C-alpha positions as a printed Julia matrix, in Angstrom:
177×3 Matrix{Float64}:
  92.43   89.31   85.4
  90.89   86.49   87.46
  88.8    86.98   90.57
  90.72   85.09   93.29
  88.03   85.75   95.91
  85.56   83.3    94.42
  86.93   80.15   96.04
  85.69   80.74   99.57
  83.35   77.62   99.72
  85.94   75.03   98.74
  87.81   72.75  101.17
  91.1    74.28  102.22
  93.22   71.85  100.05
  90.95   72.42   97.0
  90.89   76.21   97.68
  94.71   76.24   97.81
  95.06   74.19   94.57
  92.57   76.37   92.86
  94.28   79.54   94.02
  97.58   78.17   92.92
  96.36   77.59   89.38
  94.95   81.06   89.29
  98.21   82.69   90.45
 100.33   80.71   88.02
  98.09   81.93   85.16
  98.23   85.44   86.58
 102.09   85.31   86.48
 102.08   83.98   82.93
  99.59   86.68   81.77
 101.54   89.52   83.5
 104.81   88.16   81.89
 103.14   88.36   78.42
 101.7    91.85   79.18
 104.95   93.36   80.47
 107.5    91.35   78.48
 109.49   89.95   81.46
 109.41   86.25   82.41
 108.36   86.57   85.97
 108.25   82.75   86.25
 112.05   82.74   86.09
 112.28   85.52   88.77
 109.99   83.87   91.32
 108.27   80.51   92.09
 104.76   81.21   93.44
 103.61   78.96   96.19
 100.28   79.05   98.09
 100.78   78.3   101.88
  98.69   78.3   104.95
 101.26   79.54  107.42
 103.73   82.39  106.93
 105.27   83.62  110.09
 106.01   87.38  109.97
 109.55   88.49  109.87
 108.64   92.13  110.92
 105.71   91.41  113.36
 106.75   88.62  115.81
 103.95   86.16  116.62
 101.91   87.28  113.63
 101.3    86.02  110.05
 102.19   87.78  106.74
  99.93   87.76  103.71
 102.89   87.24  101.37
 106.63   87.14  101.18
 109.54   86.83   98.77
 112.76   85.1    99.56
 115.57   86.62   97.55
 117.79   83.56   98.12
 115.39   80.87   97.04
 113.24   83.06   94.77
 110.18   81.55   96.46
 107.11   83.87   96.49
 104.61   82.76   99.05
 100.93   83.78   99.45
  99.33   82.86  102.74
  95.77   81.71  101.9
  94.62   82.15  105.42
  95.43   85.82  105.54
  93.76   86.94  102.39
  90.84   89.29  102.7
  89.25   92.35  100.97
  92.35   94.52  101.76
  94.92   91.97  100.86
  93.82   89.94   97.81
  95.92   87.24   96.22
  96.58   89.23   92.87
  97.75   92.31   94.76
  99.95   90.29   96.93
 101.61   88.39   94.13
 102.13   91.69   92.18
 103.79   93.28   95.26
 106.0    90.3    95.83
 106.98   90.27   92.08
 107.94   93.83   92.65
 110.55   92.57   95.09
 111.67   89.93   92.57
 112.09   92.57   89.85
 113.93   94.77   92.32
 116.29   91.81   92.93
 116.8    91.27   89.21
 117.73   94.85   88.63
 120.19   94.84   91.61
 123.81   93.97   91.83
 125.37   90.77   93.28
 122.13   89.41   94.62
 121.04   92.65   96.34
 117.82   94.57   95.88
 118.52   97.53   93.64
 116.49   99.78   95.93
 118.49   98.83   98.95
 121.7   100.29   97.62
 120.49  102.64   94.97
 122.42  100.74   92.36
 119.92  101.28   89.56
 118.85  104.94   88.67
 115.69  103.61   87.05
 114.65  101.79   90.17
 115.34  104.91   92.25
 113.38  107.08   89.9
 110.33  104.79   90.46
 110.98  104.95   94.3
 111.05  108.75   94.2
 108.02  108.96   92.12
 105.97  106.7    94.22
 107.04  108.3    97.45
 105.5   111.5    96.18
 102.24  109.57   95.49
 102.27  108.08   98.86
 102.73  111.42  100.5
 100.1   113.11   98.32
  97.48  110.34   99.11
  98.37  110.39  102.86
  98.91  106.68  102.87
 100.77  106.67  106.2
  98.5   109.21  108.04
  97.73  107.83  111.52
 100.31  104.95  111.13
 102.97  104.23  113.88
 106.4   105.4   113.17
 107.71  101.89  112.7
 104.95  101.31  110.03
 105.8   104.61  108.27
 109.51  103.65  108.26
 108.69  100.16  106.84
 106.07  101.36  104.25
 108.35  104.23  102.95
 111.48  102.18  102.68
 112.75  102.12   99.14
 112.17   98.36   98.61
 108.56   98.59   99.77
 107.85  101.71   97.79
 109.32  100.01   94.64
 107.13   96.82   95.28
 103.96   98.85   95.99
 104.57  100.9    92.91
 104.76   97.71   90.82
 101.82   96.26   92.76
  99.64   99.34   91.59
 101.04   99.53   88.06
 100.8    95.8    87.09
  97.01   95.57   86.99
  96.74   99.13   85.6
  95.67  100.8    88.82
  98.18  103.62   88.37
 100.35  105.06   85.62
 104.02  105.57   86.19
 106.27  106.95   83.61
 109.38  106.04   85.36
 108.28  102.44   85.94
 107.02  102.14   82.34
 110.48  103.29   81.07
 112.32  100.96   83.44
 110.07   97.84   82.37
 110.56   98.71   78.69
 114.37   98.82   79.14
 114.38   95.58   81.18
 112.25   93.6    78.74
 114.68   94.29   75.88
């Protein structure tokens, strides 16, 4: 997979254009690898401003709008912890969650897809075992362990091969057919 951190010395416009090309390629490569056309699920767009919906007055690294299917990556907020590929994979997890839901809703929000809920339950155990929310505020814990965030984070870790998930592997296989 491409290294999206190597564009630090370009002008902001050239850096955004370069990152856009890299992310478009990443989505195509991921689509081939998994067998789902993520290009149809989300339109990736590099931006320089993304107001947070959950943290007033702050910026988000990425976002997915389930109504427009626009997946945004805020180039100004990328760093070692929040890199572009992880951000896109996380937001594609939300796009996949939407695809698997009913009537334009995320499957994880209403537990409408047993396969999605199996992934959520499996990843919740991983989060608890690793202690991912230790020391976090109650608001952050609630957000981070919500079903839609657990599903998106599970996909974010699975897509590049960071973790192995039998339930997600099974769900992706069923979805790609």
